[in-house]
Coordinates of C-alpha atoms in Angstrom, one line a residue:
X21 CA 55.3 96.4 106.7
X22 CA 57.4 97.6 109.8
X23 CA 60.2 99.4 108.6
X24 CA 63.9 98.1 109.3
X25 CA 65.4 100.7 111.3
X26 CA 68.6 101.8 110.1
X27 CA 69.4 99.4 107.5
X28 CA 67.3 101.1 105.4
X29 CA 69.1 102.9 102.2
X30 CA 67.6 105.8 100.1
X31 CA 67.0 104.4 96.5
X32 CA 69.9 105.4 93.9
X33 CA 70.5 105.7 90.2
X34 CA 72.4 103.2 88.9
X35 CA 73.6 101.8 85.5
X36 CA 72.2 99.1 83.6
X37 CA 75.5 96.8 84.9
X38 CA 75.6 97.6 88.0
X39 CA 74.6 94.7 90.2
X40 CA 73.7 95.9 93.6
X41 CA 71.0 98.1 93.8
X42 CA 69.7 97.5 97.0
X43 CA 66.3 98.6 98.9
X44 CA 65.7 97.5 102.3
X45 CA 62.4 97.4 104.7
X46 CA 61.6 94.5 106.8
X47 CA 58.6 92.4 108.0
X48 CA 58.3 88.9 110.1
X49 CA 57.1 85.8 108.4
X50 CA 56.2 82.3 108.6
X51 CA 59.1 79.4 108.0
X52 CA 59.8 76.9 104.7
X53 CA 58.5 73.7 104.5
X54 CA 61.5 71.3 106.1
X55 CA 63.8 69.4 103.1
X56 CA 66.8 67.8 103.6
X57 CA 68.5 69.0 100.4
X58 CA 70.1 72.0 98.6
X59 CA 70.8 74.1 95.7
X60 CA 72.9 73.0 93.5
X61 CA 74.1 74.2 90.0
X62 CA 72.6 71.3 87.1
X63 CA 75.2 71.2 84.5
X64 CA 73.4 69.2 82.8
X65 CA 70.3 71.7 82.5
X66 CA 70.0 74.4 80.0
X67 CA 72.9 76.3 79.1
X68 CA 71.2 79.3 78.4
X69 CA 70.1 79.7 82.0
X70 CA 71.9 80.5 84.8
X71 CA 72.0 81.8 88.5
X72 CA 73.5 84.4 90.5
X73 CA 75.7 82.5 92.6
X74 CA 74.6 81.4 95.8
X75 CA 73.4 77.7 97.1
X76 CA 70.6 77.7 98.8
X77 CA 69.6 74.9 101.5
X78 CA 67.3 73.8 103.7
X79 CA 67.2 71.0 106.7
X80 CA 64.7 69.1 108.8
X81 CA 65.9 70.7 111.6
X82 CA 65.0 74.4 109.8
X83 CA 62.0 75.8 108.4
X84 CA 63.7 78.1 105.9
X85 CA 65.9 78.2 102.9
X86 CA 69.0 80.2 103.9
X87 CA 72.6 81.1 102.0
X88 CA 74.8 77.6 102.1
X89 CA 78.2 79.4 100.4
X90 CA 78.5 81.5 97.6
X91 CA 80.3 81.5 94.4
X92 CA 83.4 83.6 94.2
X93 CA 83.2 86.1 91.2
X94 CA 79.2 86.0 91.1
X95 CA 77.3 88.5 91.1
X96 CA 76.1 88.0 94.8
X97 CA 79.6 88.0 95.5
X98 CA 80.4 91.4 94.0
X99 CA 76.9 92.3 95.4
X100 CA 78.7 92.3 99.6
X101 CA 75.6 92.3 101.4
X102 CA 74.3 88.7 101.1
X103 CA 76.2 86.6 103.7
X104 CA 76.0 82.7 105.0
X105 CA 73.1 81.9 106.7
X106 CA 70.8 84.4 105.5
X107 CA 67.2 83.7 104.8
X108 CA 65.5 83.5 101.1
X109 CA 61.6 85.7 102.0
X110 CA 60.6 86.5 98.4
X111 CA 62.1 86.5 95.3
X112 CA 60.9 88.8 91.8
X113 CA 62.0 89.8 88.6
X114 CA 63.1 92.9 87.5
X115 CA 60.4 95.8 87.9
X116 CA 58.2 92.7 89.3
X117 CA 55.8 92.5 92.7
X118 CA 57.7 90.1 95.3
X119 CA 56.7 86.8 95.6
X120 CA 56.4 85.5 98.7
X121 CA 58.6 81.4 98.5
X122 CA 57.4 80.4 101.9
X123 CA 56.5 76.8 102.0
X124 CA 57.9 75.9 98.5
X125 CA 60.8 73.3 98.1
X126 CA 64.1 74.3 96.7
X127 CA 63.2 73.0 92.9
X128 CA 60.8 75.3 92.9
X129 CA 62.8 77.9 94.4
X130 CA 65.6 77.4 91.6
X131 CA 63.1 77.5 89.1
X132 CA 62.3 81.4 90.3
X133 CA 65.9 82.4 90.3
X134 CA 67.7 81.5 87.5
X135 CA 67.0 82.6 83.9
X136 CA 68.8 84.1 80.7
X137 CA 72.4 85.5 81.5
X138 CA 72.2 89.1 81.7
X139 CA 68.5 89.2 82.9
X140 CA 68.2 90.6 86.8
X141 CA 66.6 89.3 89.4
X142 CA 65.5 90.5 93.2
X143 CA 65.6 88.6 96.0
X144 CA 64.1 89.4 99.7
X145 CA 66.5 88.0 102.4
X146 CA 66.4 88.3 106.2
X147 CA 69.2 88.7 108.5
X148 CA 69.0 86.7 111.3
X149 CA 71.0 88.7 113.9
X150 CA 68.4 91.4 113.5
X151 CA 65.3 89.7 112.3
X152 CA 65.1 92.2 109.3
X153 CA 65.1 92.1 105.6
X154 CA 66.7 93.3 102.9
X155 CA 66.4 93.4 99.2
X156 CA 69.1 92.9 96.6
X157 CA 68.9 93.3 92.7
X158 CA 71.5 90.6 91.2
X159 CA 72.4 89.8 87.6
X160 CA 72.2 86.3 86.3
X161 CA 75.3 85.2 84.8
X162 CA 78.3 82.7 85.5
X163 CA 81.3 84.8 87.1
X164 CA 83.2 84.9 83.8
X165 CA 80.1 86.5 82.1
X166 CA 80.0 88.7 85.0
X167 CA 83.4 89.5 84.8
X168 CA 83.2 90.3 81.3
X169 CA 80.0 92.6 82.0
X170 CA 81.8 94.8 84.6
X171 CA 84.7 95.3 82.4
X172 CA 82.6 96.3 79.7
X173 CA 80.9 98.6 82.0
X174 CA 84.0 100.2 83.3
X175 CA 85.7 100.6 79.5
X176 CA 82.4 102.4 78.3
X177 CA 82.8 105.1 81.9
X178 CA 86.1 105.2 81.7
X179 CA 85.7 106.4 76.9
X180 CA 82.6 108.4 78.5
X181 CA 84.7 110.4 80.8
X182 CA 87.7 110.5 78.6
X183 CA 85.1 111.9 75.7
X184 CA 83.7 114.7 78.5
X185 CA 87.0 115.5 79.3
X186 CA 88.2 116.0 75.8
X187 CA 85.2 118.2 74.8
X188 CA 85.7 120.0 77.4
X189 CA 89.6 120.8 76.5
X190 CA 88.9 121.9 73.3
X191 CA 86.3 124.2 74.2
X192 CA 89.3 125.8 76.8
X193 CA 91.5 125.8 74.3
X194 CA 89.3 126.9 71.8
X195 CA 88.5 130.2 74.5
X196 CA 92.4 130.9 74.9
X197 CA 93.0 130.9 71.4
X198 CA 90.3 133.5 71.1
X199 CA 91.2 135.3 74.0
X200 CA 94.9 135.2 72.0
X201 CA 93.9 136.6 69.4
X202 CA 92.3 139.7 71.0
X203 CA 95.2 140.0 72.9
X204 CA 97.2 140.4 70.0
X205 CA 95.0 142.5 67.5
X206 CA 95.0 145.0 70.9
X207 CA 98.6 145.1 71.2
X208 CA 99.3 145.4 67.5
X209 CA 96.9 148.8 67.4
X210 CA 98.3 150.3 70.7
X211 CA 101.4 152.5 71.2
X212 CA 103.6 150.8 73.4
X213 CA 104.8 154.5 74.3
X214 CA 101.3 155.6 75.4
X215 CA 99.3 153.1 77.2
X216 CA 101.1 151.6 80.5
X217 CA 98.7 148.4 80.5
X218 CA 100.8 146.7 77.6
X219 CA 103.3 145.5 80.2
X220 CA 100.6 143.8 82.4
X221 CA 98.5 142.3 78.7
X222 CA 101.9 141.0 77.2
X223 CA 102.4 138.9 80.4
X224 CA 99.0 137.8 80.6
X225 CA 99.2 137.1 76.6
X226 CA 102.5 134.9 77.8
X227 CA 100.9 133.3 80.5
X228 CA 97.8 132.2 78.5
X229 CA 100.0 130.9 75.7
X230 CA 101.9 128.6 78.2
X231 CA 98.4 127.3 79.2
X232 CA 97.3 127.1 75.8
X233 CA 100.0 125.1 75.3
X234 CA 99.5 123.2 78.8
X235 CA 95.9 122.5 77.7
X236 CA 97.1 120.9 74.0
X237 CA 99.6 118.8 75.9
X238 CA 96.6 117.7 78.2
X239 CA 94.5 117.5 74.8
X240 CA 97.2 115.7 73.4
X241 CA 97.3 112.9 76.3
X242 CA 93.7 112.6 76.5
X243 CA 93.7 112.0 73.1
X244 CA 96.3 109.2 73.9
X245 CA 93.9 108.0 76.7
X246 CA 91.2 107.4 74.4
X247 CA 93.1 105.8 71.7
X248 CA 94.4 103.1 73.9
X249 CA 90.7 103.1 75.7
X250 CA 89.3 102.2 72.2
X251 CA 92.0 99.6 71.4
X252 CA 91.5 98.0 74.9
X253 CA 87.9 97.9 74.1
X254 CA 88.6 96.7 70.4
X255 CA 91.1 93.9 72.5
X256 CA 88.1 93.1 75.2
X257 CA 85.6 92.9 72.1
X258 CA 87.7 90.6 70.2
X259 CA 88.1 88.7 73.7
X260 CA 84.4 88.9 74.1
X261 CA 83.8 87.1 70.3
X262 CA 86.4 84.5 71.0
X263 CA 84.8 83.9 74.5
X264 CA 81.3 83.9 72.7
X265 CA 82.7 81.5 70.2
X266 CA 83.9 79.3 72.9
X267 CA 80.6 78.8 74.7
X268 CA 78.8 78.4 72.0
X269 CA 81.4 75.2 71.1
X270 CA 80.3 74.6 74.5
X271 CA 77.0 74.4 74.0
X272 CA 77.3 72.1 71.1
X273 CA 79.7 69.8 72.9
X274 CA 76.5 69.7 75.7
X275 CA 74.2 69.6 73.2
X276 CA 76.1 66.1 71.7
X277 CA 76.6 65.3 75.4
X278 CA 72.7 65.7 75.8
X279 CA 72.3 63.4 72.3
X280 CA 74.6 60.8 74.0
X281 CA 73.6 61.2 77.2
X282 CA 70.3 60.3 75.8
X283 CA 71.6 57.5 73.9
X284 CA 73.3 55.9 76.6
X285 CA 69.9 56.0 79.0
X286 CA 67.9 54.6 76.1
X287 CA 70.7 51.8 75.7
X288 CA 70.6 51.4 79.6
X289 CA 66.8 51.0 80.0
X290 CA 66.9 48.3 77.1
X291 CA 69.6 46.6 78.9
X292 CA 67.7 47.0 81.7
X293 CA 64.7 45.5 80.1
X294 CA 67.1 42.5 78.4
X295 CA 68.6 41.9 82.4
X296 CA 64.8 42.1 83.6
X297 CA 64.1 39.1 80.8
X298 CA 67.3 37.1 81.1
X299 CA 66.3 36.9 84.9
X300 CA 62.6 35.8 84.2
X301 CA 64.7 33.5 81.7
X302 CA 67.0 32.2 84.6
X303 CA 63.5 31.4 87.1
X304 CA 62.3 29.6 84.4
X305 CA 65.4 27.5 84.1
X306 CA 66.0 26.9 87.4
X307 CA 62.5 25.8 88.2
X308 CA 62.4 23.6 85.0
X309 CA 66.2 21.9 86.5
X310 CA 64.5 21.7 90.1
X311 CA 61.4 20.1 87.8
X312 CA 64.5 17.7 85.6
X313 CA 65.9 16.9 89.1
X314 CA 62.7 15.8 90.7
X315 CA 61.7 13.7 87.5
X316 CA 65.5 12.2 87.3
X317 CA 65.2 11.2 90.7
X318 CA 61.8 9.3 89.8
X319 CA 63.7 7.8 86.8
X320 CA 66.7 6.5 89.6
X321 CA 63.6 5.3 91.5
X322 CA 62.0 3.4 88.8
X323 CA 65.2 2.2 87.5
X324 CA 65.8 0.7 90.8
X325 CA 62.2 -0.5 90.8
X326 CA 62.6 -2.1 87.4
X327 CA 65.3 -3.6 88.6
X328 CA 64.0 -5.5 91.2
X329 CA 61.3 -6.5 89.0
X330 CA 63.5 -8.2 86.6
X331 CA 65.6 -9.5 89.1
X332 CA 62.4 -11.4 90.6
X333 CA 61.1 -11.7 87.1
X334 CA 64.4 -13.7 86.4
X335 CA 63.9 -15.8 89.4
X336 CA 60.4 -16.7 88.7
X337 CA 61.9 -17.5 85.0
X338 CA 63.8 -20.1 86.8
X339 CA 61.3 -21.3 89.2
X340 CA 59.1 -22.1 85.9
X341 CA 61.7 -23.7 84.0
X342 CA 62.6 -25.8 87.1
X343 CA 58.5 -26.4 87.2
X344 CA 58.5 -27.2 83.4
X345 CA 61.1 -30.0 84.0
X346 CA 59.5 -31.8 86.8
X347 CA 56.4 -31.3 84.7
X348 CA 58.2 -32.7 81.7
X349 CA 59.8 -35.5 84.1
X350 CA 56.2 -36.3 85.6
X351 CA 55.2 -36.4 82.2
X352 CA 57.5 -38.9 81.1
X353 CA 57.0 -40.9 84.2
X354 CA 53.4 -41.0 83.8
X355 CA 53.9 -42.2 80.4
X356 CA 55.7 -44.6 81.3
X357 CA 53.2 -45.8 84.3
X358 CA 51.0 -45.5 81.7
X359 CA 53.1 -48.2 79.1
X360 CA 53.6 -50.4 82.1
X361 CA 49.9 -50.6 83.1
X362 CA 48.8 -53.8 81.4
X363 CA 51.4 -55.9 83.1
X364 CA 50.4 -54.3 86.5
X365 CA 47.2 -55.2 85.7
X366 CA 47.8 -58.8 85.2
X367 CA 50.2 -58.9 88.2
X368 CA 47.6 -57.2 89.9
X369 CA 45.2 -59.9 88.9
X370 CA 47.5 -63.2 89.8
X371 CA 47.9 -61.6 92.7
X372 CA 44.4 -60.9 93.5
X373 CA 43.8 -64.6 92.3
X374 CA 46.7 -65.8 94.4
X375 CA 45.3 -64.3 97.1
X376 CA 41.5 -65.5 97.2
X377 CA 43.1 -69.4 96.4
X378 CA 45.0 -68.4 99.8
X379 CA 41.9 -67.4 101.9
X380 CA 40.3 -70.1 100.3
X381 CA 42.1 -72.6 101.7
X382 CA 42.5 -71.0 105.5
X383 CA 38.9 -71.3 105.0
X384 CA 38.9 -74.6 103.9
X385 CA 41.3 -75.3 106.9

Protein backbone atom coordinates (compact mmCIF):
# COMPACT_ATOMS: atom_id res chain seq x y z
CA UNK A 1 0.00 0.00 0.00
CA UNK A 2 1.18 3.69 -0.58
CA UNK A 3 1.31 5.37 2.53
CA UNK A 4 -1.01 8.44 3.33
CA UNK A 5 1.21 11.22 3.85
CA UNK A 6 0.65 13.07 6.83
CA UNK A 7 -2.58 11.74 8.05
CA UNK A 8 -0.83 9.01 9.33
CA UNK A 9 -0.86 8.64 13.39
CA UNK A 10 1.69 6.63 15.44
CA UNK A 11 -0.34 3.62 17.10
CA UNK A 12 -1.29 4.38 20.96
CA UNK A 13 -2.26 2.58 24.07
CA UNK A 14 -5.58 2.80 24.86
CA UNK A 15 -8.19 1.52 27.33
CA UNK A 16 -10.61 -1.22 26.72
CA UNK A 17 -13.54 1.84 26.43
CA UNK A 18 -12.05 3.98 24.62
CA UNK A 19 -13.59 4.19 21.17
CA UNK A 20 -11.16 5.77 18.78
CA UNK A 21 -8.14 4.13 18.25
CA UNK A 22 -7.23 5.09 14.97
CA UNK A 23 -4.52 3.82 12.37
CA UNK A 24 -4.22 5.37 9.04
CA UNK A 25 -2.44 4.34 5.62
CA UNK A 26 -4.01 4.62 2.30
CA UNK A 27 -4.47 2.82 -1.01
CA UNK A 28 -6.72 3.39 -4.33
CA UNK A 29 -9.49 1.05 -5.08
CA UNK A 30 -12.17 0.02 -7.29
CA UNK A 31 -16.00 1.46 -6.72
CA UNK A 32 -19.40 -0.50 -5.10
CA UNK A 33 -21.75 -2.05 -7.10
CA UNK A 34 -24.58 1.00 -7.80
CA UNK A 35 -27.99 0.56 -5.27
CA UNK A 36 -30.44 3.00 -4.84
CA UNK A 37 -30.95 2.41 -1.12
CA UNK A 38 -29.43 2.97 2.35
CA UNK A 39 -28.62 1.93 5.80
CA UNK A 40 -31.05 2.04 7.95
CA UNK A 41 -31.39 0.93 11.68
CA UNK A 42 -34.16 -2.48 11.67
CA UNK A 43 -35.98 -2.11 14.91
CA UNK A 44 -37.54 -4.88 14.29
CA UNK A 45 -34.22 -7.09 14.07
CA UNK A 46 -32.42 -8.48 16.92
CA UNK A 47 -32.20 -6.62 19.95
CA UNK A 48 -29.08 -7.90 20.92
CA UNK A 49 -27.27 -6.40 17.96
CA UNK A 50 -26.46 -3.18 17.22
CA UNK A 51 -24.39 -0.62 15.16
CA UNK A 52 -22.10 2.12 15.62
CA UNK A 53 -24.03 4.85 14.44
CA UNK A 54 -23.66 5.90 10.97
CA UNK A 55 -26.10 5.28 7.74
CA UNK A 56 -24.56 4.25 5.09
CA UNK A 57 -25.83 4.80 1.38
CA UNK A 58 -25.33 4.24 -1.97
CA UNK A 59 -26.86 5.64 -5.46
CA UNK A 60 -27.05 4.85 -9.12
CA UNK A 61 -25.33 7.69 -9.81
CA UNK A 62 -22.17 6.40 -7.26
CA UNK A 63 -20.25 3.37 -7.15
CA UNK A 64 -19.55 3.44 -3.48
CA UNK A 65 -21.17 3.21 -0.06
CA UNK A 66 -20.23 6.56 1.70
CA UNK A 67 -21.42 8.21 5.34
CA UNK A 68 -25.28 9.46 4.81
CA UNK A 69 -25.46 11.28 8.60
CA UNK A 70 -24.56 10.07 11.80
CA UNK A 71 -26.21 9.40 15.01
CA UNK A 72 -25.55 11.97 17.72
CA UNK A 73 -24.13 10.22 20.88
CA UNK A 74 -22.69 7.12 18.89
CA UNK A 75 -19.77 5.96 19.03
CA UNK A 76 -18.66 7.33 15.50
CA UNK A 77 -19.86 10.47 16.77
CA UNK A 78 -17.62 10.62 19.89
CA UNK A 79 -15.04 8.90 17.43
CA UNK A 80 -14.62 12.87 15.34
CA UNK A 81 -12.93 11.64 12.43
CA UNK A 82 -15.68 10.04 10.32
CA UNK A 83 -17.51 12.81 8.49
CA UNK A 84 -20.44 12.94 5.66
CA UNK A 85 -19.62 11.65 2.57
CA UNK A 86 -16.84 9.47 3.44
CA UNK A 87 -16.23 6.20 1.74
CA UNK A 88 -16.82 2.57 3.47
CA UNK A 89 -13.18 0.43 1.83
CA UNK A 90 -13.09 -2.47 4.25
CA UNK A 91 -14.51 -3.34 7.27
CA UNK A 92 -12.99 -6.08 10.23
CA UNK A 93 -13.47 -7.15 13.61
CA UNK A 94 -11.45 -6.50 16.40
CA UNK A 95 -7.72 -7.99 16.02
CA UNK A 96 -9.20 -9.25 12.46
CA UNK A 97 -7.53 -8.88 8.68
CA UNK A 98 -9.67 -6.19 6.70
CA UNK A 99 -12.04 -7.20 4.45
CA UNK A 100 -12.22 -5.68 1.42
CA UNK A 101 -16.72 -4.69 0.88
CA UNK A 102 -16.17 -3.56 -2.66
CA UNK A 103 -18.95 -4.68 -4.88
CA UNK A 104 -21.36 -5.95 -1.99
CA UNK A 105 -24.79 -4.37 -1.40
CA UNK A 106 -25.58 -2.57 1.71
CA UNK A 107 -27.50 -5.75 3.40
CA UNK A 108 -24.51 -7.34 3.29
CA UNK A 109 -22.58 -4.47 4.42
CA UNK A 110 -24.86 -4.11 7.64
CA UNK A 111 -24.55 -7.63 8.23
CA UNK A 112 -20.44 -6.99 8.72
CA UNK A 113 -20.97 -4.06 10.99
CA UNK A 114 -23.24 -4.60 13.57
CA UNK A 115 -23.00 -7.26 16.31
CA UNK A 116 -23.28 -7.69 20.20
CA UNK A 117 -23.21 -4.21 22.21
CA UNK A 118 -19.87 -3.79 23.57
CA UNK A 119 -18.01 -5.84 20.85
CA UNK A 120 -15.60 -3.40 18.51
CA UNK A 121 -15.44 -3.17 15.12
CA UNK A 122 -12.90 -1.46 12.39
CA UNK A 123 -13.84 0.16 9.53
CA UNK A 124 -11.50 1.40 6.50
CA UNK A 125 -12.86 4.72 5.04
CA UNK A 126 -11.51 7.07 2.41
CA UNK A 127 -11.60 10.75 2.44
CA UNK A 128 -12.55 12.06 -0.70
CA UNK A 129 -10.80 15.49 -0.67
CA UNK A 130 -7.56 13.64 -0.49
CA UNK A 131 -8.13 10.32 -1.92
CA UNK A 132 -6.73 8.56 1.30
CA UNK A 133 -7.87 6.23 3.92
CA UNK A 134 -8.14 5.95 7.23
CA UNK A 135 -9.01 3.38 9.85
CA UNK A 136 -11.18 3.75 12.85
CA UNK A 137 -11.89 1.16 15.79
CA UNK A 138 -15.62 1.94 16.98
CA UNK A 139 -17.74 0.23 19.66
CA UNK A 140 -21.08 -1.22 18.88
CA UNK A 141 -23.68 0.10 21.10
CA UNK A 142 -26.78 2.44 21.01
CA UNK A 143 -25.68 6.01 22.33
CA UNK A 144 -27.23 5.48 25.79
CA UNK A 145 -25.18 2.27 26.10
CA UNK A 146 -22.32 4.24 24.93
CA UNK A 147 -23.00 6.84 27.21
CA UNK A 148 -23.22 4.62 30.07
CA UNK A 149 -19.77 2.90 28.94
CA UNK A 150 -17.81 6.17 28.99
CA UNK A 151 -19.11 7.08 32.28
CA UNK A 152 -18.16 3.94 33.62
CA UNK A 153 -14.83 4.40 32.13
CA UNK A 154 -14.29 7.85 33.50
CA UNK A 155 -15.59 6.85 37.33
CA UNK A 156 -13.09 3.72 37.31
CA UNK A 157 -9.87 6.68 36.20
CA UNK A 158 -11.07 9.12 38.03
CA UNK A 159 -11.29 5.92 41.87
CA UNK A 160 -7.86 4.83 39.98
CA UNK A 161 -6.26 8.18 40.33
CA UNK A 162 -7.89 9.14 43.53
CA UNK A 163 -6.48 5.47 44.92
CA UNK A 164 -2.74 6.53 43.49
CA UNK A 165 -3.10 9.68 44.94
CA UNK A 166 -4.09 8.50 48.37
CA UNK A 167 -1.23 5.88 48.49
CA UNK A 168 0.84 8.13 47.71
CA UNK A 169 -0.14 10.65 50.73
CA UNK A 170 0.13 8.25 53.15
CA UNK A 171 3.38 7.13 52.26
CA UNK A 172 4.35 11.31 52.64
CA UNK A 173 2.85 11.42 55.56
CA UNK A 174 3.97 8.36 56.77
CA UNK A 175 7.93 9.83 55.93
CA UNK A 176 7.10 13.15 57.95
CA UNK A 177 5.89 11.45 60.78
CA UNK A 178 9.16 9.56 60.79
CA UNK A 179 11.19 12.30 60.01
CA UNK A 180 9.13 13.89 63.26
CA UNK A 181 10.01 11.65 65.29
CA UNK A 182 13.80 11.89 64.71
CA UNK A 183 13.50 15.30 64.95
CA UNK A 184 12.29 15.12 68.33
CA UNK A 185 14.27 12.16 69.97
CA UNK A 186 17.40 14.57 68.56
CA UNK A 187 16.17 17.54 70.32
CA UNK A 188 15.15 15.81 73.46
CA UNK A 189 19.08 14.34 73.89
CA UNK A 190 20.76 17.73 72.94
CA UNK A 191 21.65 20.71 75.16
CA UNK A 192 19.94 23.49 73.90
CA UNK A 193 22.92 25.56 75.52
CA UNK A 194 25.52 23.66 73.43
CA UNK A 195 24.66 22.95 70.01
CA UNK A 196 23.53 26.22 67.76
CA UNK A 197 21.68 23.91 65.07
CA UNK A 198 18.61 23.47 67.48
CA UNK A 199 17.28 26.82 66.39
CA UNK A 200 17.41 25.92 62.64
CA UNK A 201 15.87 21.81 63.47
CA UNK A 202 13.00 23.26 65.79
CA UNK A 203 11.84 25.40 62.75
CA UNK A 204 12.24 22.76 60.40
CA UNK A 205 10.44 20.27 63.01
CA UNK A 206 7.60 23.29 62.92
CA UNK A 207 7.53 23.55 59.37
CA UNK A 208 7.17 19.72 58.73
CA UNK A 209 4.45 19.52 61.29
CA UNK A 210 2.41 22.20 59.33
CA UNK A 211 2.91 19.96 56.30
CA UNK A 212 2.15 17.02 58.05
CA UNK A 213 -0.79 18.47 58.95
CA UNK A 214 -1.31 20.04 55.23
CA UNK A 215 -0.83 16.47 53.94
CA UNK A 216 -3.69 14.81 56.50
CA UNK A 217 -5.96 17.65 55.40
CA UNK A 218 -5.15 16.70 51.66
CA UNK A 219 -5.47 12.86 53.02
CA UNK A 220 -8.49 13.82 54.50
CA UNK A 221 -10.21 15.32 51.24
CA UNK A 222 -9.03 12.65 49.09
CA UNK A 223 -10.46 10.46 51.26
CA UNK A 224 -13.71 12.52 50.78
CA UNK A 225 -13.07 12.38 46.94
CA UNK A 226 -13.21 8.73 46.99
CA UNK A 227 -16.10 8.28 49.19
CA UNK A 228 -18.35 10.27 47.01
CA UNK A 229 -16.38 8.63 43.79
CA UNK A 230 -17.60 5.19 45.18
CA UNK A 231 -21.19 6.40 45.97
CA UNK A 232 -21.39 8.03 42.47
CA UNK A 233 -20.36 4.69 41.16
CA UNK A 234 -22.75 2.79 43.63
CA UNK A 235 -25.53 5.64 42.17
CA UNK A 236 -24.29 4.92 38.24
CA UNK A 237 -24.42 0.97 39.15
CA UNK A 238 -27.75 1.13 40.51
CA UNK A 239 -28.65 3.35 37.38
CA UNK A 240 -26.87 0.78 35.24
CA UNK A 241 -29.29 -2.28 36.91
CA UNK A 242 -32.46 -0.19 36.53
CA UNK A 243 -31.36 0.71 32.86
CA UNK A 244 -30.49 -3.16 32.41
CA UNK A 245 -33.86 -3.90 33.84
CA UNK A 246 -35.51 -1.68 31.46
CA UNK A 247 -34.19 -3.13 28.26
CA UNK A 248 -34.55 -6.21 29.06
CA UNK A 249 -38.61 -5.28 29.64
CA UNK A 250 -37.82 -4.05 26.35
CA UNK A 251 -36.88 -6.94 24.88
CA UNK A 252 -39.81 -8.78 26.06
CA UNK A 253 -42.20 -6.12 24.96
CA UNK A 254 -40.31 -6.90 21.26
CA UNK A 255 -40.20 -10.16 21.87
CA UNK A 256 -44.40 -10.21 22.31
CA UNK A 257 -44.30 -7.57 19.46
CA UNK A 258 -42.35 -10.24 17.41
CA UNK A 259 -45.19 -13.05 18.64
CA UNK A 260 -47.87 -10.60 17.46
CA UNK A 261 -46.20 -9.32 14.79
CA UNK A 262 -46.18 -12.82 13.72
CA UNK A 263 -49.67 -13.38 14.48
CA UNK A 264 -50.93 -10.65 12.64
CA UNK A 265 -48.93 -11.73 9.24
CA UNK A 266 -50.13 -15.23 9.64
CA UNK A 267 -53.83 -13.79 10.09
CA UNK A 268 -53.00 -11.42 7.07
CA UNK A 269 -51.81 -14.16 4.65
CA UNK A 270 -55.06 -16.29 5.53
CA UNK A 271 -57.06 -13.27 4.87
CA UNK A 272 -55.20 -12.92 1.97
CA UNK A 273 -55.75 -16.47 0.97
CA UNK A 274 -59.80 -16.02 2.06
CA UNK A 275 -59.82 -12.50 -0.35
CA UNK A 276 -57.86 -14.59 -3.10
CA UNK A 277 -60.98 -17.35 -2.84
CA UNK A 278 -63.87 -14.96 -2.32
CA UNK A 279 -62.62 -13.38 -5.65
CA UNK A 280 -62.40 -16.75 -7.56
CA UNK A 281 -65.93 -17.04 -5.70
CA UNK A 282 -67.13 -13.66 -7.25
CA UNK A 283 -65.75 -14.87 -11.16
CA UNK A 284 -67.59 -17.73 -10.69
CA UNK A 285 -70.81 -15.83 -9.84
CA UNK A 286 -70.59 -13.43 -12.18
CA UNK A 287 -70.00 -15.76 -15.04
CA UNK A 288 -72.80 -18.10 -13.81
CA UNK A 289 -75.32 -14.48 -13.71
CA UNK A 290 -73.83 -13.60 -17.26
CA UNK A 291 -74.73 -17.55 -17.96
CA UNK A 292 -78.63 -16.93 -15.79
CA UNK A 293 -78.91 -13.74 -18.03
CA UNK A 294 -78.22 -15.35 -21.31
CA UNK A 295 -80.53 -18.46 -20.47
CA UNK A 296 -83.35 -15.83 -19.05
CA UNK A 297 -83.16 -14.06 -22.10
CA UNK A 298 -83.83 -17.50 -24.09
CA UNK A 299 -86.72 -18.13 -21.61
CA UNK A 300 -88.21 -14.33 -22.73
CA UNK A 301 -87.55 -15.59 -26.28
CA UNK A 302 -89.27 -18.81 -25.98
CA UNK A 303 -91.99 -17.31 -23.93
CA UNK A 304 -92.56 -15.02 -26.70
CA UNK A 305 -92.28 -17.95 -29.13
CA UNK A 306 -94.79 -19.95 -27.15
CA UNK A 307 -96.83 -17.36 -27.39
CA UNK A 308 -97.30 -16.96 -30.72
CA UNK A 309 -97.67 -20.56 -30.97
CA UNK A 310 -100.77 -20.60 -28.89
CA UNK A 311 -101.93 -17.61 -30.27
CA UNK A 312 -101.96 -19.40 -33.82
CA UNK A 313 -102.78 -22.61 -32.10
CA UNK A 314 -105.96 -20.75 -30.82
CA UNK A 315 -106.75 -19.60 -34.20
CA UNK A 316 -106.44 -22.77 -35.92
CA UNK A 317 -108.74 -24.06 -32.83
CA UNK A 318 -111.27 -21.87 -34.28
CA UNK A 319 -110.70 -22.40 -37.91
CA UNK A 320 -111.46 -26.32 -37.03
CA UNK A 321 -114.43 -25.73 -35.00
CA UNK A 322 -115.71 -23.35 -37.71
CA UNK A 323 -114.67 -26.50 -40.21
CA UNK A 324 -116.42 -29.03 -37.83
CA UNK A 325 -119.70 -27.07 -38.25
CA UNK A 326 -119.85 -26.78 -41.83
CA UNK A 327 -118.81 -30.35 -41.74
CA UNK A 328 -121.58 -31.08 -39.20
CA UNK A 329 -124.00 -28.76 -41.46
CA UNK A 330 -122.93 -30.63 -44.78
CA UNK A 331 -123.58 -33.54 -42.82
CA UNK A 332 -126.90 -32.82 -42.03
CA UNK A 333 -127.68 -31.56 -45.40
CA UNK A 334 -126.46 -34.55 -47.08
CA UNK A 335 -128.68 -36.48 -44.80
CA UNK A 336 -131.20 -34.89 -45.71
CA UNK A 337 -130.44 -35.05 -49.68
CA UNK A 338 -130.09 -38.33 -48.76
CA UNK A 339 -133.99 -38.75 -47.11
CA UNK A 340 -135.28 -36.75 -50.01
CA UNK A 341 -133.73 -39.00 -52.77
CA UNK A 342 -136.58 -41.33 -53.50
CA UNK A 343 -138.97 -38.58 -54.36
CA UNK A 344 -136.23 -37.04 -56.61
CA UNK A 345 -136.06 -40.08 -58.05
CA UNK A 346 -139.50 -40.37 -59.07
CA UNK A 347 -139.67 -36.70 -60.06
CA UNK A 348 -136.76 -37.42 -61.89
CA UNK A 349 -138.48 -40.26 -63.55
CA UNK A 350 -141.98 -38.35 -64.54
CA UNK A 351 -139.98 -36.01 -65.77
CA UNK A 352 -137.73 -38.15 -67.77
CA UNK A 353 -141.11 -39.83 -68.94
CA UNK A 354 -142.73 -36.43 -69.56
CA UNK A 355 -140.12 -35.64 -71.51
CA UNK A 356 -139.66 -38.61 -74.01
CA UNK A 357 -143.89 -38.47 -74.45
CA UNK A 358 -142.79 -34.71 -75.48
CA UNK A 359 -140.21 -35.60 -78.13
CA UNK A 360 -142.36 -38.23 -79.09
CA UNK A 361 -144.82 -36.32 -80.29
CA UNK A 362 -142.55 -33.39 -82.13
CA UNK A 363 -141.53 -36.52 -83.76
CA UNK A 364 -144.80 -37.61 -84.45
CA UNK A 365 -145.51 -34.00 -85.67
Amino acid sequence: MKGAGNMRQSQETRSPFDLARISQEGYRSGGFRSINEEIRPDLRGNPDLAGVGIFFQQSTKASFAYVQSIIHGSSADRCGLIQHGDQLVAVAEAGEWPRNVEGQNLHMIRDKILGKQGSFVRLQMRRPSTNEVYEVELMRGSPEFIEIMHVSSDLKEKQISSNARIQELESQVAMLRMHSDRLQAHAQTVQVEEDPRIGPLEEELSARMEDLRRFEEMLLASKEKTREAILARDKFAEQLKDVKSDFDLLKEKLSLSKEEESRLVHENESLKGQISLLKVVASFFRSMRCKFSMQSYRIEVLRSELQSIKERDAKLGQRLTSGHRAIAQHSEHSTKMADNEPTRQKLYSTSSSAASSENKLQYFA
